[in-house]
PDB file of C-alpha atoms and ligand atoms in Angstrom:
ATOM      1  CA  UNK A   1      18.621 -55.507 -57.826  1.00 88.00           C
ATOM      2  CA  UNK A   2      19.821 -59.588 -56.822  1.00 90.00           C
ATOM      3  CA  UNK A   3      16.130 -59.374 -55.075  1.00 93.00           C
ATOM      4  CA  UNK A   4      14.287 -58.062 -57.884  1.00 97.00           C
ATOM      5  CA  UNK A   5      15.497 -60.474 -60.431  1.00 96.00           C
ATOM      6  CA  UNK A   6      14.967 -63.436 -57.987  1.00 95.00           C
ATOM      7  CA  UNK A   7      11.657 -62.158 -57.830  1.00 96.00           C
ATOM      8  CA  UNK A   8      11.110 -62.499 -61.480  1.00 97.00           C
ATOM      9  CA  UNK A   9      12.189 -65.341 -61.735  1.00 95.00           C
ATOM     10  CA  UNK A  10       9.453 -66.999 -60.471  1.00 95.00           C
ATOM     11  CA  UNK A  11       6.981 -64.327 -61.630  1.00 97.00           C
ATOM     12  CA  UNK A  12       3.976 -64.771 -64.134  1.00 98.00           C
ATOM     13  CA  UNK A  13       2.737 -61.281 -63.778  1.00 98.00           C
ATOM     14  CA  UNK A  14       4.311 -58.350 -64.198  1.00 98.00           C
ATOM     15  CA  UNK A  15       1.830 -55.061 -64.189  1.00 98.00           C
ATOM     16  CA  UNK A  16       4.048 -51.399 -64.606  1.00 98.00           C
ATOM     17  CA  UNK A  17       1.961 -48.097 -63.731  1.00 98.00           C
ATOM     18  CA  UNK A  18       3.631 -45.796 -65.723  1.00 98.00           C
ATOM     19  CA  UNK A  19       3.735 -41.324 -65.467  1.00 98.00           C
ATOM     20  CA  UNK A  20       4.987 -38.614 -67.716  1.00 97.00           C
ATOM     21  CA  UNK A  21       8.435 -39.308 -66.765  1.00 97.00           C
ATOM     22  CA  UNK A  22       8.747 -42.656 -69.088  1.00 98.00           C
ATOM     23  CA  UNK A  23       8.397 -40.434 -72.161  1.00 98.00           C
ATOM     24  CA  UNK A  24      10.331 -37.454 -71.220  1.00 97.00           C
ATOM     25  CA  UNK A  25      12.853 -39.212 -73.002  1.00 97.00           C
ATOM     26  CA  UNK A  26      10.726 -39.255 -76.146  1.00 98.00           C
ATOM     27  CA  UNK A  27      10.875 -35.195 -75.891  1.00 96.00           C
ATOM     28  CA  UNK A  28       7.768 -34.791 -73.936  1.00 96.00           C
ATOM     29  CA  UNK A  29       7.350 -32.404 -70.794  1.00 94.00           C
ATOM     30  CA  UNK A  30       6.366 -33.725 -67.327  1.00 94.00           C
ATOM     31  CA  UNK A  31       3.971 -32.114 -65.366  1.00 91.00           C
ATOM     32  CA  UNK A  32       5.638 -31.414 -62.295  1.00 90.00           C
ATOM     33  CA  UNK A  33       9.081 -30.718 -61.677  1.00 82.00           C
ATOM     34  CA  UNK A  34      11.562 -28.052 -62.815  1.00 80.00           C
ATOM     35  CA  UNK A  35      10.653 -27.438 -66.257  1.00 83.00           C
ATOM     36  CA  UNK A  36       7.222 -29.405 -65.693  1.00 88.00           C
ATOM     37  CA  UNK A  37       3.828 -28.017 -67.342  1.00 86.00           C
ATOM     38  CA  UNK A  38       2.407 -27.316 -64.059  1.00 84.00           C
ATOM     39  CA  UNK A  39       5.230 -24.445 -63.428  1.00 83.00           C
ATOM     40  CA  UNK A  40       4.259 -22.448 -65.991  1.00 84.00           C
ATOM     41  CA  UNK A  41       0.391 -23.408 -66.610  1.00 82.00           C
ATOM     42  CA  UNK A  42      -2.717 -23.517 -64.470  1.00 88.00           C
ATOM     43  CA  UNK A  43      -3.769 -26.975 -64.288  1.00 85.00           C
ATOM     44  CA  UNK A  44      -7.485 -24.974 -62.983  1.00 83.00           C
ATOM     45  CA  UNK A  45      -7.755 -23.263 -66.100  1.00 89.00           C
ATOM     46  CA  UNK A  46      -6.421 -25.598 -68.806  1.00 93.00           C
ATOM     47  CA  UNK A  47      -7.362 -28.920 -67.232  1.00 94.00           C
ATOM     48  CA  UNK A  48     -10.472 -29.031 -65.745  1.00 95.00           C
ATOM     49  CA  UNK A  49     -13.945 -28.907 -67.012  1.00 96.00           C
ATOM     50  CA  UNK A  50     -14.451 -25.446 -65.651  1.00 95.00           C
ATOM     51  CA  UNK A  51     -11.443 -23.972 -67.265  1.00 95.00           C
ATOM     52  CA  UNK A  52     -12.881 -25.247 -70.145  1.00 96.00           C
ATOM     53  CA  UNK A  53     -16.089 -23.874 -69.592  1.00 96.00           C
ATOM     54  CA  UNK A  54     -14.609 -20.354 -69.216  1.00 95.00           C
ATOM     55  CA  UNK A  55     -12.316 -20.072 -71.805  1.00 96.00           C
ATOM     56  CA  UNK A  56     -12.639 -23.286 -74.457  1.00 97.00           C
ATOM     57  CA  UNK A  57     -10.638 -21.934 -77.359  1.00 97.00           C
ATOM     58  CA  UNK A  58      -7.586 -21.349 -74.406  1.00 95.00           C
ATOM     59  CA  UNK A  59      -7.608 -24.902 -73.612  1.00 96.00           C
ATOM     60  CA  UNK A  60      -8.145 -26.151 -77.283  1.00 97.00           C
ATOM     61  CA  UNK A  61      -4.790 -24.360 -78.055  1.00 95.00           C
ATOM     62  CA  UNK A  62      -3.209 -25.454 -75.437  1.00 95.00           C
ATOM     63  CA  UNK A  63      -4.418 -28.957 -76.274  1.00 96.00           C
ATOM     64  CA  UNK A  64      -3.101 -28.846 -79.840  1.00 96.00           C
ATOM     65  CA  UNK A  65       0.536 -27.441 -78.641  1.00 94.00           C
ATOM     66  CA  UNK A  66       0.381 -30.650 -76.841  1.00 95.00           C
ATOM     67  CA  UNK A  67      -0.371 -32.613 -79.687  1.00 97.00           C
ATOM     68  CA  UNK A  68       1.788 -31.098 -81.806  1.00 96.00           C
ATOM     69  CA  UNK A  69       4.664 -32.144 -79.439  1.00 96.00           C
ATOM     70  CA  UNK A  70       3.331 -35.799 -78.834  1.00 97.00           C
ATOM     71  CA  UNK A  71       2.507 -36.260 -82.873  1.00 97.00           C
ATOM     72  CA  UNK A  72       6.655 -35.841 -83.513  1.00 96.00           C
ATOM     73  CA  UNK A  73       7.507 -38.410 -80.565  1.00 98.00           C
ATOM     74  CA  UNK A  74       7.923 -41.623 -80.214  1.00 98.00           C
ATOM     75  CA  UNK A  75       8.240 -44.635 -77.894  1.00 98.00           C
ATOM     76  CA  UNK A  76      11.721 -44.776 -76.714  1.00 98.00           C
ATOM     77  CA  UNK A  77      13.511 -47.572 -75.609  1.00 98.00           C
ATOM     78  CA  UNK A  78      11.778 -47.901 -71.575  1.00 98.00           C
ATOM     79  CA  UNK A  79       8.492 -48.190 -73.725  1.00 98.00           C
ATOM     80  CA  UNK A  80      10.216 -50.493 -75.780  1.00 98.00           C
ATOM     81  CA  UNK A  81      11.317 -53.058 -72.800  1.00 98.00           C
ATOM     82  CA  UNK A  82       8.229 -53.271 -71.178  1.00 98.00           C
ATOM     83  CA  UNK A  83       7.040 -54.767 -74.385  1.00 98.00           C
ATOM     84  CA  UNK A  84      10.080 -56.866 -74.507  1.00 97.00           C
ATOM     85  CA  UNK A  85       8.661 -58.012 -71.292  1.00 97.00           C
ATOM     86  CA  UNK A  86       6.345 -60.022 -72.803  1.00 98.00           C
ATOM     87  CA  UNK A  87       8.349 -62.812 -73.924  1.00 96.00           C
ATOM     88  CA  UNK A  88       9.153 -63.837 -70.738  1.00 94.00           C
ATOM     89  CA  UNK A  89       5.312 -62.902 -68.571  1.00 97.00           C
ATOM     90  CA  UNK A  90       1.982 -61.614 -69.226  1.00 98.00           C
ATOM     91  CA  UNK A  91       2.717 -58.180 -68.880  1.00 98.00           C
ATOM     92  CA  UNK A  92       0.017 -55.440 -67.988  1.00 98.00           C
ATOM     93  CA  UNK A  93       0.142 -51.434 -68.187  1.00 98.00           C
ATOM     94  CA  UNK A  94      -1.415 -49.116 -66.950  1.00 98.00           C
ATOM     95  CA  UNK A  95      -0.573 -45.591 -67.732  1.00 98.00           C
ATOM     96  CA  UNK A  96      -1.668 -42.445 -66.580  1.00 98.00           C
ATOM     97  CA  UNK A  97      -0.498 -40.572 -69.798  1.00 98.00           C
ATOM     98  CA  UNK A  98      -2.424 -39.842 -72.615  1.00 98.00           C
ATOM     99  CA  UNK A  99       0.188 -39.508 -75.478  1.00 98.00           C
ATOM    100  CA  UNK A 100      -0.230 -43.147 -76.961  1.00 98.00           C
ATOM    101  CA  UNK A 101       3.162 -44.303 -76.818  1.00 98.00           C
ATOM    102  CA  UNK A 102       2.625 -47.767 -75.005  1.00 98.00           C
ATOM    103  CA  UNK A 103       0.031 -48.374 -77.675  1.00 98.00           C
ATOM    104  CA  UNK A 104       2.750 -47.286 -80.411  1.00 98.00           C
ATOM    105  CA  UNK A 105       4.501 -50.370 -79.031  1.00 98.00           C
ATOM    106  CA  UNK A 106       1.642 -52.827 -79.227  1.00 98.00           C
ATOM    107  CA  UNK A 107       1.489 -53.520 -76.131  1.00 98.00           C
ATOM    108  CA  UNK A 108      -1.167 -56.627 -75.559  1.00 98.00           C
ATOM    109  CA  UNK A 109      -2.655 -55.717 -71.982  1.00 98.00           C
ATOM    110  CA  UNK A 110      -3.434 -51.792 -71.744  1.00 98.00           C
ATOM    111  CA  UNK A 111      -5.630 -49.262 -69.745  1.00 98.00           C
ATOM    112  CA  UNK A 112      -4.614 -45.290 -70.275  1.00 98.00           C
ATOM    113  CA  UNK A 113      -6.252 -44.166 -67.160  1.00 98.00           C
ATOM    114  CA  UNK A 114      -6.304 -40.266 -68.061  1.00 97.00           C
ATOM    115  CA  UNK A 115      -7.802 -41.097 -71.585  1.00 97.00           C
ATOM    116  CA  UNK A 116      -5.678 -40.547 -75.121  1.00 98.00           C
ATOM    117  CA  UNK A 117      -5.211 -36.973 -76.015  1.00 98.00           C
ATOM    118  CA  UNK A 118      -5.272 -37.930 -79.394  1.00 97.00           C
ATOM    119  CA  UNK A 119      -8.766 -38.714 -79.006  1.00 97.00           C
ATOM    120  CA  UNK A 120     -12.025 -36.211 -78.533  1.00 98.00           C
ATOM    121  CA  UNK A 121     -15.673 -35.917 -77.431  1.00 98.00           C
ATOM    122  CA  UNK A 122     -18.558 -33.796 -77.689  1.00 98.00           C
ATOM    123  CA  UNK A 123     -18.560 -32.368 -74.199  1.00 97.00           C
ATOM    124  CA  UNK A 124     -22.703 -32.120 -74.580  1.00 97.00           C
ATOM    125  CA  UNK A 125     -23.796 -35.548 -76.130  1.00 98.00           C
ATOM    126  CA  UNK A 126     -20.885 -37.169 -75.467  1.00 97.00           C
ATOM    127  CA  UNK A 127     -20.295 -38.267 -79.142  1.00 98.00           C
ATOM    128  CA  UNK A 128     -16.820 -39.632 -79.541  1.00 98.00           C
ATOM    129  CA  UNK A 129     -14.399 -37.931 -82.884  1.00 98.00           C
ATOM    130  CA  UNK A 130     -11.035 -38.999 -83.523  1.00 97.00           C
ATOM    131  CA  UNK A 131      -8.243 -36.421 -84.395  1.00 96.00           C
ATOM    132  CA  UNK A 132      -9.097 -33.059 -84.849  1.00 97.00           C
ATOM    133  CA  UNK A 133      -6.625 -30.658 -86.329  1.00 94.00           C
ATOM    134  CA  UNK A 134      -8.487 -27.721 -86.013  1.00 96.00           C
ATOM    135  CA  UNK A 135      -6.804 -24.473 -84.768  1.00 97.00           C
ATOM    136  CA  UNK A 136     -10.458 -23.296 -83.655  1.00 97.00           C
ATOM    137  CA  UNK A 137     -12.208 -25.660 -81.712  1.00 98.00           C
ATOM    138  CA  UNK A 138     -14.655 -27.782 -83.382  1.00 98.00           C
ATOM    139  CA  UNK A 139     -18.060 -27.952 -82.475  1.00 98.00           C
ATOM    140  CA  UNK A 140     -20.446 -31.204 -82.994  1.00 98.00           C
ATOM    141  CA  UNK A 141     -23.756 -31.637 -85.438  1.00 97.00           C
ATOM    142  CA  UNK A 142     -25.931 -31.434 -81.554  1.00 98.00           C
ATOM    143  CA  UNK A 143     -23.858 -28.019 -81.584  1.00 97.00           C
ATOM    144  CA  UNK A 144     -22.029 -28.776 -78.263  1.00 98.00           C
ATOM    145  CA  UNK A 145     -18.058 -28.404 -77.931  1.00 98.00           C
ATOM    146  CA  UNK A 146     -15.793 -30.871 -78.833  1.00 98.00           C
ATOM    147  CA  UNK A 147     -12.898 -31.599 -75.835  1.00 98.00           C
ATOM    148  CA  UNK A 148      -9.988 -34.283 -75.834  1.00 98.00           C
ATOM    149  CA  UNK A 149     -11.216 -37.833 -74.603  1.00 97.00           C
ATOM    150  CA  UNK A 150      -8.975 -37.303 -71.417  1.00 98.00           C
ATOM    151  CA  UNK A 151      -9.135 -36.793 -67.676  1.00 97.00           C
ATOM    152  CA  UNK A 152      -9.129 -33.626 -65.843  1.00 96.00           C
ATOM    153  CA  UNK A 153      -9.565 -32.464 -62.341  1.00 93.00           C
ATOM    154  CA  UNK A 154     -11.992 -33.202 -60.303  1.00 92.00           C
ATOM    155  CA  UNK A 155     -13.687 -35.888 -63.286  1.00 95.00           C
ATOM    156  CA  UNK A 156     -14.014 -39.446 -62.717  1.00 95.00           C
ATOM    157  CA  UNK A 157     -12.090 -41.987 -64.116  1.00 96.00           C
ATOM    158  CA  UNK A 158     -14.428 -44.796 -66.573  1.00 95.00           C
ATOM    159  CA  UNK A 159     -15.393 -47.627 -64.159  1.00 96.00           C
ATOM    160  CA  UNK A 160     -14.152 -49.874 -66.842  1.00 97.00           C
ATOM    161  CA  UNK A 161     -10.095 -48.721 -66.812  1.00 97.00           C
ATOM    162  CA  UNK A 162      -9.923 -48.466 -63.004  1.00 97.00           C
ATOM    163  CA  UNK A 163     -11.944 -52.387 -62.681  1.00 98.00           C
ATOM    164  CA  UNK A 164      -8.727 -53.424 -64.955  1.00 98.00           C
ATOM    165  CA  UNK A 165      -6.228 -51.548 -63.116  1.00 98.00           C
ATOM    166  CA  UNK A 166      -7.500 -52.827 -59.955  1.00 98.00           C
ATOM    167  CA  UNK A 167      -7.455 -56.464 -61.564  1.00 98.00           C
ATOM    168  CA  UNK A 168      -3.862 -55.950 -62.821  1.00 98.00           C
ATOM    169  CA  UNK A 169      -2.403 -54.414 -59.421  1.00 98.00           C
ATOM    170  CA  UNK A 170      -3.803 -57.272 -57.398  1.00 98.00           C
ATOM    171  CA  UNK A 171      -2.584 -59.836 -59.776  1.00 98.00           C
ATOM    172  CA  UNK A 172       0.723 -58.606 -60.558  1.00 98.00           C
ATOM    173  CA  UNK A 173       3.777 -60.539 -58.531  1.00 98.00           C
ATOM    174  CA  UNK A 174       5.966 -57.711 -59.209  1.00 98.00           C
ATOM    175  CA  UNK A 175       4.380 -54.507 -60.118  1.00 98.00           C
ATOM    176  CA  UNK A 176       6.414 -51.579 -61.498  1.00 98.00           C
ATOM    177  CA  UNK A 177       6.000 -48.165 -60.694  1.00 98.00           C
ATOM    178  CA  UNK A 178       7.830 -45.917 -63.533  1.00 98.00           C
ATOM    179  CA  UNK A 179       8.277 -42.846 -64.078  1.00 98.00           C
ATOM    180  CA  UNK A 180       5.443 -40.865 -61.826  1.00 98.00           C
ATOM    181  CA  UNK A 181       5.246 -38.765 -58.899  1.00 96.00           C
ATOM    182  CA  UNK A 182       2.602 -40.650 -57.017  1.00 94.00           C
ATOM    183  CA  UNK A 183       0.322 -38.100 -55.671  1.00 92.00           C
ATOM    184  CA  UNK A 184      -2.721 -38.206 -58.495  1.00 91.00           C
ATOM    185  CA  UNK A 185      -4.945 -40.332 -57.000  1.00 92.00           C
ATOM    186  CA  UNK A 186      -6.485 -43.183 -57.747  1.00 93.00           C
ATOM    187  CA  UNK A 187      -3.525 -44.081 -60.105  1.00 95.00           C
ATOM    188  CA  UNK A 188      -1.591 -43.542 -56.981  1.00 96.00           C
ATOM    189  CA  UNK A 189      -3.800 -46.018 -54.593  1.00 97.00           C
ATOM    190  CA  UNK A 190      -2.580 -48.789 -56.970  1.00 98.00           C
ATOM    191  CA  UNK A 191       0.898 -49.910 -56.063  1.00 98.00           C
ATOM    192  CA  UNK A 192      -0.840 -50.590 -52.541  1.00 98.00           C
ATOM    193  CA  UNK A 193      -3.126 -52.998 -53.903  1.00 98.00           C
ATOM    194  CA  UNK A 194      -0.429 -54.975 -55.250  1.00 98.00           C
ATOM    195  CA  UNK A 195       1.429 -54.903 -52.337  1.00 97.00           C
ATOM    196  CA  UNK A 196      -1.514 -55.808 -49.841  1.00 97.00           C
ATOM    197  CA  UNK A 197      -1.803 -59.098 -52.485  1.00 97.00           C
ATOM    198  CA  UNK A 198       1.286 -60.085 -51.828  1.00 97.00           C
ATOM    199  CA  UNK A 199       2.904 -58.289 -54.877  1.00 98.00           C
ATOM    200  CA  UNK A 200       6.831 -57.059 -54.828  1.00 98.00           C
ATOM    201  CA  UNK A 201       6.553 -52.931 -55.755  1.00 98.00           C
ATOM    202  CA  UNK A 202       9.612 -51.691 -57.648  1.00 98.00           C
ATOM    203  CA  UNK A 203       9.517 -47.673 -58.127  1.00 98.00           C
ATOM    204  CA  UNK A 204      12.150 -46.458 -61.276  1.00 98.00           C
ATOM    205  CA  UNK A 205      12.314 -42.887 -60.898  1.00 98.00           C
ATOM    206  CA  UNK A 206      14.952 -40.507 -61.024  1.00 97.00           C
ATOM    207  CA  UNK A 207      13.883 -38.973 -57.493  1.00 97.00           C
ATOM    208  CA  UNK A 208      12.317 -40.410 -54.382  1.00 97.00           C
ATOM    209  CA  UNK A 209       8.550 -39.755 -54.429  1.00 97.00           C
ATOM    210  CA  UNK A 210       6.023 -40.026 -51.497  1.00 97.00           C
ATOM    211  CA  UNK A 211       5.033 -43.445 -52.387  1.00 97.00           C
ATOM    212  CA  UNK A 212       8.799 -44.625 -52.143  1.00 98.00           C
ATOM    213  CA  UNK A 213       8.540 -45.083 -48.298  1.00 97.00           C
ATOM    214  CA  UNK A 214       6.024 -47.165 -48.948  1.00 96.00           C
ATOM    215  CA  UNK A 215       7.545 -50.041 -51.582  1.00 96.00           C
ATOM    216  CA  UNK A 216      10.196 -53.000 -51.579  1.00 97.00           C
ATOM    217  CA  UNK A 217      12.418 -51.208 -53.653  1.00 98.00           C
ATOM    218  CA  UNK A 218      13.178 -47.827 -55.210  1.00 98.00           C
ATOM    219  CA  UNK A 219      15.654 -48.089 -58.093  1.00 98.00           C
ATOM    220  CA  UNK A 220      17.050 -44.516 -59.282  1.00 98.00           C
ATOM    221  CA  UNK A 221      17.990 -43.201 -62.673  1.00 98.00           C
ATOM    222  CA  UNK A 222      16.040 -43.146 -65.703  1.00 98.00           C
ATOM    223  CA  UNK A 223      13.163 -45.414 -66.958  1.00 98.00           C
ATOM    224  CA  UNK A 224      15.205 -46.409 -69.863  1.00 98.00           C
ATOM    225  CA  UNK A 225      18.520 -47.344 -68.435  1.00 98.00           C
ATOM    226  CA  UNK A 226      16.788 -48.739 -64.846  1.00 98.00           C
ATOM    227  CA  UNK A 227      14.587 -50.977 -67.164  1.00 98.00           C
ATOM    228  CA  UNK A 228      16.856 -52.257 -69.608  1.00 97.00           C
ATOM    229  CA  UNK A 229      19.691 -52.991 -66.832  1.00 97.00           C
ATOM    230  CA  UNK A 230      16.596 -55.780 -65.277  1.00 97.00           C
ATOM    231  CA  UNK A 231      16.188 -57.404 -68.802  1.00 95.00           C
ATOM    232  CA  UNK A 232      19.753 -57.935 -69.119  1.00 93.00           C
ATOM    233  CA  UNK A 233      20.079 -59.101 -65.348  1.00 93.00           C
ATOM    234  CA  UNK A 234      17.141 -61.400 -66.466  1.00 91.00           C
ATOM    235  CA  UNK A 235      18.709 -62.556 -69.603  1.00 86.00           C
ATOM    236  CA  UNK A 236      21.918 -63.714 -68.000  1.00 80.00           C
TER     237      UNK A 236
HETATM  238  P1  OAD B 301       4.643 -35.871 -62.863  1.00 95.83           P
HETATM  239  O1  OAD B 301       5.137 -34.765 -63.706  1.00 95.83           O
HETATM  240  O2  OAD B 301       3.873 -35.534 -61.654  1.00 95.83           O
HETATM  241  O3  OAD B 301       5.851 -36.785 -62.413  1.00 95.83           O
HETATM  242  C1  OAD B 301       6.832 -37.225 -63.308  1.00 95.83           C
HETATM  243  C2  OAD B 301       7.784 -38.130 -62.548  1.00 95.83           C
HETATM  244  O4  OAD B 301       8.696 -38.676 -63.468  1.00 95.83           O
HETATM  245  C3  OAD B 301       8.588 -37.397 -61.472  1.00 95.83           C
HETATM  246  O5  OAD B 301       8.539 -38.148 -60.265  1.00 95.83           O
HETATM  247  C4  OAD B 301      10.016 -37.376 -62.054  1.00 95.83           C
HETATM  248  O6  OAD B 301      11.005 -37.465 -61.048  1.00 95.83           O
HETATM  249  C5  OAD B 301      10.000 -38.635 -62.904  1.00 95.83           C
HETATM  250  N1  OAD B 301      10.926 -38.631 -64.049  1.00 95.83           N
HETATM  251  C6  OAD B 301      11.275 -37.588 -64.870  1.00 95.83           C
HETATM  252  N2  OAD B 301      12.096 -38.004 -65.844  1.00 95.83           N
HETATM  253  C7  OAD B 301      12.273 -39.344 -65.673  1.00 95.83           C
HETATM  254  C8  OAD B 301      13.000 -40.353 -66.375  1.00 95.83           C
HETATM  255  N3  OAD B 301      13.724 -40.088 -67.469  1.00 95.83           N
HETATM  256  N4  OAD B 301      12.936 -41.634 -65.900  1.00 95.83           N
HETATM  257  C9  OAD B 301      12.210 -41.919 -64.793  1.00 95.83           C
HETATM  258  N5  OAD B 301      11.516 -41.013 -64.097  1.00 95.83           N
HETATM  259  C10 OAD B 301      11.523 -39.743 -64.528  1.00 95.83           C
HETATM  260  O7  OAD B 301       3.795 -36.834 -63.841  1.00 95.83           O
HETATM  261  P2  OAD B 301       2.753 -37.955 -63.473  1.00 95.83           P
HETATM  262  O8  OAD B 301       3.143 -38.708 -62.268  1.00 95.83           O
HETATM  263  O9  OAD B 301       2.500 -38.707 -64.723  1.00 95.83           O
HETATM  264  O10 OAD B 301      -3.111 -35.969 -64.707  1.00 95.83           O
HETATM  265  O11 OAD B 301       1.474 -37.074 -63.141  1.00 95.83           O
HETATM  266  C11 OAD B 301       0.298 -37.726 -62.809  1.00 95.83           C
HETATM  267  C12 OAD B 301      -0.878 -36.974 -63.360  1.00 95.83           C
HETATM  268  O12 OAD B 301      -0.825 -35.596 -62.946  1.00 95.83           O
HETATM  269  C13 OAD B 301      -0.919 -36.855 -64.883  1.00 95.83           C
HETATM  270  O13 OAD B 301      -1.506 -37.971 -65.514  1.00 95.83           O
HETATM  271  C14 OAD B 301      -1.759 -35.643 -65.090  1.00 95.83           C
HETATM  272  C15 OAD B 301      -1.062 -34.754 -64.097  1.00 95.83           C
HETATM  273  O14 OAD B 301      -1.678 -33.624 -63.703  1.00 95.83           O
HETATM  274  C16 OAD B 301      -4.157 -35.322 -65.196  1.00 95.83           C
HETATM  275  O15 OAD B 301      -4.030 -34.419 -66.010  1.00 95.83           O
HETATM  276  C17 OAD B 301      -5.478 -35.787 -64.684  1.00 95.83           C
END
């Protein structure tokens, strides 16, 4: 910890690359883990364009149970630091999850890699539609589906968000990884970036990952209490 807060000390930039585990706290599910999504649903069939393709309506539910969830939650307090961060650098997320909680916080500098599942598209003319609560799924005036504005398997990732993220790992002087598992690439390429730059990685997770063989420093517990114990060490 005595490294990491010398390190910030004489940081400017401070990018965190954030997973499903910083708002588990806000009463969302991870995807992987114990009682992650993954265990109990097919990520083939509910998050990829051909599960979509095959059964639409099945993934549209599934969709709005998870929107249903994320509508009731909000940012808790590891959300709530990194924006605290920004009184004392420019701070920069990126976040792979789509639930809009870093936004909630009005956070200046963001890219949500995976997309913003509170936002849609017609999957045919690719006509974008804000929130949709439909129980059936809606359909657009060219008559094509309408899907959720986010990532899935096997789809690329907009060249805009992953030129930012890119910019923001190679900048960062410390770079934060919070909260994710590591092994969804690109978001998981990232943390080497920074470090290849010159860049101190930090990983705040309650586990080791794969990538934590790889960093300066793996700090355990959870996002919130890991996070706010550095602002205080900071503030001293
Ligand atoms: P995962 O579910 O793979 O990983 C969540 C991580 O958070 C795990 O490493 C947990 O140990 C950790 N964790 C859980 N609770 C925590 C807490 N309170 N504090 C800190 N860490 C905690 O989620 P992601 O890494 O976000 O992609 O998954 C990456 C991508 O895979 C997602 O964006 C999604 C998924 O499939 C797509 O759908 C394209």
């Amino acid at each position: 910890m005595d490294r990491l807060i010398e390190r910030l000390k004489h940081a400017e930039n401070v990018t965190f690359l954030t997973g499903s585990g910083i708002s588990r706290e806000s009463g969302i599910p991870t995807f992987r883990g114990e009682d992650g999504l993954w265990k109990n649903y097919s990520p083939e069939e509910l998050a990829s364009p051909e599960g979509f393709m095959r059964d639409p309506q099945l993934v549209w539910d599934w969709y709005n149970w998870r929107r249903d969830i994320i509508r009731k939650a909000e940012p808790n307090k590891a959300h709530l630091t990194i924006k605290e961060f920004e009184k004392n650098f420019n701070v920069y997320v990126i976040t792979q999850n789509v639930d809009g909680l870093h936004e909630k916080t009005g956070v200046k500098n963001l890219v949500e890699l995976h997309g913003n599942i509170f936002r849609n598209r017609c999957s045919r003319c690719s006509k974008m539609y804000g929130d949709i609560q439909s129980k059936k799924i809606p359909t657009c005036e060219c008559g094509g589906l309408i899907r959720p504005d986010v990532v899935w398997f096997g789809e690329p990732l907009k060249e805009k968000d992953i030129s930012l993220a890119l910019e923001w790992s190679r900048n960062a002087d410390v770079f934060f990884l919070v909260g994710t598992s590591g092994i969804v690439y690109p978001a998981a390429s990232l943390p080497f970036f920074a470090k290849e730059n010159g860049g101190f990685v930090v990983e705040i997770n309650i586990e080791e990952t794969p990538l934590t063989p790889h960093i300066d420093l793996h700090l355990e517990g959870s996002a919130s209490q890991v996070l706010d114990t550095i602002l205080k060490g900071l503030n001293k």
